[in-house]
Coordinates of C-alpha atoms and ligand atoms in Angstrom, one line a residue:
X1 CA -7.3 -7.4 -3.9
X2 CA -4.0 -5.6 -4.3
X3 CA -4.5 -2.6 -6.3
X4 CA -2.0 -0.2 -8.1
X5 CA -2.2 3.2 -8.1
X6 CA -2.3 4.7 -11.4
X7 CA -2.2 8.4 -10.8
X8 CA -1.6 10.8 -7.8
X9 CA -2.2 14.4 -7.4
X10 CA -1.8 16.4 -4.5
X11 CA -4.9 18.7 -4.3
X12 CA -4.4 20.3 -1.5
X13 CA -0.1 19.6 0.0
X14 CA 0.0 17.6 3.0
X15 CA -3.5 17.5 3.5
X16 CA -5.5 16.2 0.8
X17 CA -4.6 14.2 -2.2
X18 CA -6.3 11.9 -5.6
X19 CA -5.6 9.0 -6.2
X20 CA -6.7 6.9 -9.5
X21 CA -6.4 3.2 -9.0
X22 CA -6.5 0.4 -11.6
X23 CA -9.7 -1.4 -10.4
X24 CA -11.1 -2.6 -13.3
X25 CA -14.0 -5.1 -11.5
X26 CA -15.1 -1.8 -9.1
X27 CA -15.4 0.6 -12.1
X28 CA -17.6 -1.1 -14.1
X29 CA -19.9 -2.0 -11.3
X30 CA -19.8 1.2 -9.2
X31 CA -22.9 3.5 -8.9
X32 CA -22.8 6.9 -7.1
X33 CA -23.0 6.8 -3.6
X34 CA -20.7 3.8 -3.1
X35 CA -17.7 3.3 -1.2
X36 CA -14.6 1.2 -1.3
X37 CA -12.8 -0.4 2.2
X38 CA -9.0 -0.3 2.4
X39 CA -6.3 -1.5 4.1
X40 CA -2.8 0.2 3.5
X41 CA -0.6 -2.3 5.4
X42 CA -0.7 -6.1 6.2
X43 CA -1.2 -5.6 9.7
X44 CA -3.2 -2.1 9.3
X45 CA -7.1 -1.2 9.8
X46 CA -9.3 -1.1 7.0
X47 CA -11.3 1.9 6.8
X48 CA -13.8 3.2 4.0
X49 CA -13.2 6.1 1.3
X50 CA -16.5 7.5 -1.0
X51 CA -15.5 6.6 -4.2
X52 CA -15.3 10.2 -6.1
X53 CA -15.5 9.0 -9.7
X54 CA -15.1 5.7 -12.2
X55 CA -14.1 5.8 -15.5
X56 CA -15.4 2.0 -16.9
X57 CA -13.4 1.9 -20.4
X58 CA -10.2 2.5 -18.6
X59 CA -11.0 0.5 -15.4
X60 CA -9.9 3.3 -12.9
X61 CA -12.0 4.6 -9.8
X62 CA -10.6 7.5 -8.1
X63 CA -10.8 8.5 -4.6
X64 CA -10.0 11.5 -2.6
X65 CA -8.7 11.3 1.0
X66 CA -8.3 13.9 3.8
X67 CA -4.7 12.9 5.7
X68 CA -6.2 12.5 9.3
X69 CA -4.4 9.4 11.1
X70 CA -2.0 6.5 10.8
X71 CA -3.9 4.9 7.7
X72 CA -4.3 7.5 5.7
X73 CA -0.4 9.2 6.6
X74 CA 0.6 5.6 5.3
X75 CA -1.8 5.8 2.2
X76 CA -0.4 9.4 1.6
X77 CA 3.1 7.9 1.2
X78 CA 2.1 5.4 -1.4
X79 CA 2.7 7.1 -5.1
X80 CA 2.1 5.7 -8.6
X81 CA 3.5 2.2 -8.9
X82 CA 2.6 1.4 -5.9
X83 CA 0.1 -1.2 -4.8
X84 CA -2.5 -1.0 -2.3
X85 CA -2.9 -4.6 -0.6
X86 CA -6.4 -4.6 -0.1
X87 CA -9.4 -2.9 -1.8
X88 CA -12.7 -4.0 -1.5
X89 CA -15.7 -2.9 -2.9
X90 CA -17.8 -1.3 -4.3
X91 CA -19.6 -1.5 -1.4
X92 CA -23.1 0.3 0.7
X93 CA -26.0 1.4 -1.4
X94 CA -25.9 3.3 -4.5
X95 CA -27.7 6.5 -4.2
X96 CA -31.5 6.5 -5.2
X97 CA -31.6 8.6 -8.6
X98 CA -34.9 9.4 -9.9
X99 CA -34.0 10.4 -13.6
X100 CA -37.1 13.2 -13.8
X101 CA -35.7 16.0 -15.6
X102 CA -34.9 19.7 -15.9
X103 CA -37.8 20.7 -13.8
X104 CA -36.5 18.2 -10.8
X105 CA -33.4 20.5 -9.4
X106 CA -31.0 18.7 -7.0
X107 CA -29.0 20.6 -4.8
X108 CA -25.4 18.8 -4.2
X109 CA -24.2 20.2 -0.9
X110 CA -20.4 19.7 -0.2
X111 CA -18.4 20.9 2.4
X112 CA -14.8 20.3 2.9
X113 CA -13.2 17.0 1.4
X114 CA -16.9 16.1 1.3
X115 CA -17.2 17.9 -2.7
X116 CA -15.0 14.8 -3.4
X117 CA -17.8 12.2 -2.8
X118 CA -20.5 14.8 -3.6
X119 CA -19.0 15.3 -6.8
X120 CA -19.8 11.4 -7.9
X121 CA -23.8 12.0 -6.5
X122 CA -24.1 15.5 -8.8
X123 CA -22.7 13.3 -11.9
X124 CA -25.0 10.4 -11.6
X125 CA -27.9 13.1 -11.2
X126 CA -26.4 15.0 -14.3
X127 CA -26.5 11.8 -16.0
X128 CA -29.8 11.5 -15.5
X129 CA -31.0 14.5 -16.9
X130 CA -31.9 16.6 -13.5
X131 CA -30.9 20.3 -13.2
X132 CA -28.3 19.8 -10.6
X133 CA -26.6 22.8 -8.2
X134 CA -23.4 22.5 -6.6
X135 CA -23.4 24.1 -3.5
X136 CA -19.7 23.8 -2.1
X137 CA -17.8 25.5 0.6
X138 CA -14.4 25.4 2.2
X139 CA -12.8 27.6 4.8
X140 CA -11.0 29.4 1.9
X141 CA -10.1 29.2 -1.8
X142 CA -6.7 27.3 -1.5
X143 CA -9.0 24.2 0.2
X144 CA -11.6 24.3 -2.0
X145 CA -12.3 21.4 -4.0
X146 CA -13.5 19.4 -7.7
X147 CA -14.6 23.5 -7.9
X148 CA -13.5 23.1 -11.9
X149 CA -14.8 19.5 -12.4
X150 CA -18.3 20.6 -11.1
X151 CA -18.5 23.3 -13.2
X152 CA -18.0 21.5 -16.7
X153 CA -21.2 19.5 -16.0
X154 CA -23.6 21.0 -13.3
X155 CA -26.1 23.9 -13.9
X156 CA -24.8 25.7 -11.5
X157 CA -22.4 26.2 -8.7
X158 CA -22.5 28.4 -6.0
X159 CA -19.6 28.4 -3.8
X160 CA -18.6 29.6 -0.2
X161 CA -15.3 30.1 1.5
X162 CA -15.3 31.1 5.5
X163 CA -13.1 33.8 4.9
X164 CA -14.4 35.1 2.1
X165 CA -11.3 34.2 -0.6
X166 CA -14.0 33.1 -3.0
X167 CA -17.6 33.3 -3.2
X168 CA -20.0 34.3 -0.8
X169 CA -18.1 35.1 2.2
X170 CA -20.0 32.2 5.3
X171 CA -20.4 28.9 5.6
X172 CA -21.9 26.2 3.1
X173 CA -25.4 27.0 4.5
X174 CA -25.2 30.6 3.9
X175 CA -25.3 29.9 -0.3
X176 CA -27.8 27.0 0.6
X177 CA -30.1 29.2 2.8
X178 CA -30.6 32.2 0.4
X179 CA -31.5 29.3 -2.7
X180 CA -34.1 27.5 -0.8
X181 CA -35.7 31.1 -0.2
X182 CA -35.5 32.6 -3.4
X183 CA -36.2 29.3 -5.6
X184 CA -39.3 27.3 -4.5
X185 CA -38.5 24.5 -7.3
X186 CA -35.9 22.7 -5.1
X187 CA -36.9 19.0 -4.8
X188 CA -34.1 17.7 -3.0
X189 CA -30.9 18.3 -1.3
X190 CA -27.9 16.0 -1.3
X191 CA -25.0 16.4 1.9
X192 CA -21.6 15.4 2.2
X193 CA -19.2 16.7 4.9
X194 CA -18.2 17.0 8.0
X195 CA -21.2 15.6 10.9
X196 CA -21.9 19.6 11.9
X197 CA -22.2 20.5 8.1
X198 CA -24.5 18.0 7.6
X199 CA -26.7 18.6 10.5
X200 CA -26.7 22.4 9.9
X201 CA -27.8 21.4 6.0
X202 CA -30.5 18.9 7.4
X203 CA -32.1 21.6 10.5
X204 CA -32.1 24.0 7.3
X205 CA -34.0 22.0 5.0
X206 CA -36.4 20.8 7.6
X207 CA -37.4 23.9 8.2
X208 CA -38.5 24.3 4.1
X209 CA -39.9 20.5 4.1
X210 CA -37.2 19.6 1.4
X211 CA -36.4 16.1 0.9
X212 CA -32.3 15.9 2.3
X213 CA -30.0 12.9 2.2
X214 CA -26.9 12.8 3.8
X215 CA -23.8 10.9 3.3
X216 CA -22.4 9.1 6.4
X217 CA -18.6 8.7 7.4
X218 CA -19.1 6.3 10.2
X219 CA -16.7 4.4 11.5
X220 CA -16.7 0.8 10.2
X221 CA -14.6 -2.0 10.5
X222 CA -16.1 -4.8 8.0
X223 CA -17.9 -2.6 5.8
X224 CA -20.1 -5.7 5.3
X225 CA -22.8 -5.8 7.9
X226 CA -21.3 -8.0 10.3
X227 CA -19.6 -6.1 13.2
X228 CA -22.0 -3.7 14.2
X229 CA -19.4 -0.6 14.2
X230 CA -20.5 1.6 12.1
X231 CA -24.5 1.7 13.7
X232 CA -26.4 5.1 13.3
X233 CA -29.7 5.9 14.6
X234 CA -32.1 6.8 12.1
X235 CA -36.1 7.6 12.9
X236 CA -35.5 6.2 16.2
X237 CA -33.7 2.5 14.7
X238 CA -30.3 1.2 14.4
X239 CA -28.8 1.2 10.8
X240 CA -25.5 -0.2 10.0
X241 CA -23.7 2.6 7.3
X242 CA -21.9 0.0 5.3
X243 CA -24.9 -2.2 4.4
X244 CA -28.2 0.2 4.9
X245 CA -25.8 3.4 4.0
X246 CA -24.0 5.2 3.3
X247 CA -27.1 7.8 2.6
X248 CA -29.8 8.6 4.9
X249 CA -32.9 10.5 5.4
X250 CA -31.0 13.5 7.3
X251 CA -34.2 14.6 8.8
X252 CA -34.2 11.5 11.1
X253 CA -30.5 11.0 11.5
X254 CA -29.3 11.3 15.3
X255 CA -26.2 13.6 14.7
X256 CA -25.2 13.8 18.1
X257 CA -24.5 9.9 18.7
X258 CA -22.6 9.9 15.1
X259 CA -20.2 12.5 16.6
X260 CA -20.4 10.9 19.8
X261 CA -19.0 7.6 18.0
X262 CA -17.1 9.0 15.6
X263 CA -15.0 10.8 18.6
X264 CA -15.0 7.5 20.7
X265 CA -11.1 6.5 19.5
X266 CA -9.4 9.9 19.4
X267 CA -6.9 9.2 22.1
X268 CA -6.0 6.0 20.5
X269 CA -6.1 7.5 17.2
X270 CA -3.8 10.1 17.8
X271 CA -1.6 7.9 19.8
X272 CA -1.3 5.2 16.7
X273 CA -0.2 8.2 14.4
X274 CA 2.3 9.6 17.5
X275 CA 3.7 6.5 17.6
X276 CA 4.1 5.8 13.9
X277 CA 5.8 9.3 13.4
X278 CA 8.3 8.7 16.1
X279 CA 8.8 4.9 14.5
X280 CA 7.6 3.2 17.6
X281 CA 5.5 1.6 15.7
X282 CA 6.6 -2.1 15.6
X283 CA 3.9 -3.3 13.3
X284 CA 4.7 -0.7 10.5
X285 CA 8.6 -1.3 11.5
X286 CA 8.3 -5.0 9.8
X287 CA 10.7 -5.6 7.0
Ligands
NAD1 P1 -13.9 21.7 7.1 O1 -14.0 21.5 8.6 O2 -12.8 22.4 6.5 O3 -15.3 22.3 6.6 C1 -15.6 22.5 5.2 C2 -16.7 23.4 5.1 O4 -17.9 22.8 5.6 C3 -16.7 24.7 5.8 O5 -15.9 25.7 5.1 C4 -18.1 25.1 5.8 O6 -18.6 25.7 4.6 C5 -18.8 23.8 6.0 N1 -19.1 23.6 7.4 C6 -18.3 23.0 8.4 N2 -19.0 23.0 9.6 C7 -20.2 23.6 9.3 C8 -21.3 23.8 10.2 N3 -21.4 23.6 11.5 N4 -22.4 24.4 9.6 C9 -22.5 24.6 8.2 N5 -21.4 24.4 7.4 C10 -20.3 23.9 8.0 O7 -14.0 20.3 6.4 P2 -12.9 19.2 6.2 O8 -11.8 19.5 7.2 O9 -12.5 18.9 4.8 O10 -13.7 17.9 6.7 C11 -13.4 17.3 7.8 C12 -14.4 16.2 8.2 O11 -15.3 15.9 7.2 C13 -13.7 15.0 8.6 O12 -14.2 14.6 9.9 C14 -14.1 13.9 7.6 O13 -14.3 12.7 8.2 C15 -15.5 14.5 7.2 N6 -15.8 13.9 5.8 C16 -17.0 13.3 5.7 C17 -17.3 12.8 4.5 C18 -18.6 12.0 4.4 O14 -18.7 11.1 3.6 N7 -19.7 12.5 5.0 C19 -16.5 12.8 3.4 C20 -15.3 13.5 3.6 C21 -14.9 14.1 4.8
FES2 FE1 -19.2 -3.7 10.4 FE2 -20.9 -1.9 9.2 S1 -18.7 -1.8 9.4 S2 -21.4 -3.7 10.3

């Protein structure tokens, strides 16, 4: 369904950017955890976004986009007024909230562009009364993330920057590790990020028998169950993301055949986006 884009803010320049759509049907039906499927062009792919937040009464859902390839370089020159031809959703399983109060703390890992979809998770778990910590890191304070938006409603936030710009100077991990040794109340961890973020998060929390989701960003083509191009392994059996997903256990998630697949269209990925810059792109070219 064509969908305008209400408001756009560049959060980081060139790289990431919000958008709040007018989606009225998708906002009043959307739980945490769910994604949306777009397609930017006519003749373009349609690939999947986290949605990051809904607002029902005014009928927006908002989304947060890293700019990687041709789809999301065309969706980063879209600006309010514009209208997004397709949008589908909301789509994938909600996340699995048990509302059990203060004494059940969450940790809501986020690393990267991840915080974005992350940020939806800690809300519904706010919502439902849980003590919830934001645990978010970027390689340094001018990428970091919803860092604001976390803070008005989560009990806490502890933060992480690679290079040491703001918070704990490490990775996401680093903040993680030192919790789940000092605090023994931790029920659960929650990961969204890049595939080796969520790995490291998921080898960590093993290792303290924690219960961990993770958030997958496989690729997908239908988003409804029907191609098979977004399968995972998980405990040892095929999953499809869009329909089973997007959240996992991330103790029995096999990490190393997402990358493996996520990796298996680079060349052709970075060719599409080469081409498009340099206008060769006849498909995009079409009056
Ligand atoms: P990034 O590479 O800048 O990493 C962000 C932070 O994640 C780092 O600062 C660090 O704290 C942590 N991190 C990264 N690798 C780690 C590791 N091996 N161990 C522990 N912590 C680690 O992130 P980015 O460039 O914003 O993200 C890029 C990737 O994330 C893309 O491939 C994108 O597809 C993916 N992504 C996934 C989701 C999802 O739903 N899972 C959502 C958004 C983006
Ligand atoms: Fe086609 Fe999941 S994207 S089955």
């Amino acid at each position: 369904m064509p969908t305008a884009i209400l408001q756009k803010e560049k959060l980081i320049p060139g790289r990431t950017s919000k958008l709040v759509l007018d989606a009225p049907h998708i906002a009043a039906t959307a739980r945490p955890g769910h994604f949306v499927m777009l397609r930017v062009s006519e003749h373009g792919e349609r690939f999947p976004l986290t949605i990051a937040d809904t607002d029902a009464e005014r009928g927006t859902i908002t989304i947060v986009y890293l700019v990687m390839g041709k789809s999301t370089t065309l969706l980063e020159e879209m600006g309010v007024g514009d209208s997004i031809p397709d949008l589908c959703g909301p789509l994938g399983r909600a996340t699995h909230i048990e509302p059990v109060g203060k004494s059940h703390k969450v940790i809501c890992v986020g690393g990267g562009t991840g915080v974005a979809a992350m940020h939806h998770i800690a809300k519904g778990h706010h919502r439902a009364g849980n003590y919830v910590i934001a645990c978010i890191g970027a390689r340094n304070k001018d990428l970091l993330l919803f860092h604001d938006e976390l803070a008005a409603f989560c009990d806490e936030v502890l933060v992480s920057t690679d290079d040491g710009s703001f918070g704990m100077k490490g990775i996401v991990t680093d903040p993680l590790k030192d919790r789940l040794e000092k605090d023994k109340e931790i029920a659960e961890v929650v990961a969204v990020g890049p595939v080796p973020m969520m790995q490291a998060v998921a080898r960590l929390t093993a290792g303290f028998h924690i219960k961990t989701t993770v958030s997958l960003n496989s690729l997908m083509v239908d988003g409804m169950g029907m191609c098979g191009a977004c399968r995972v392994t998980v405990g040892g059996e095929t999953r499809f993301t869009c329909v089973d997903g997007p959240e996992f256990d991330g103790h029995q998630v096999d990490f190393d055949e997402l990358r493996s697949r996520l990796s298996a269209f680079n060349a052709q990925e970075k060719l599409s986006l080469d081409e498009y810059r340099e206008h060769r792109c006849h498909c995009h070219n079409q009056a």
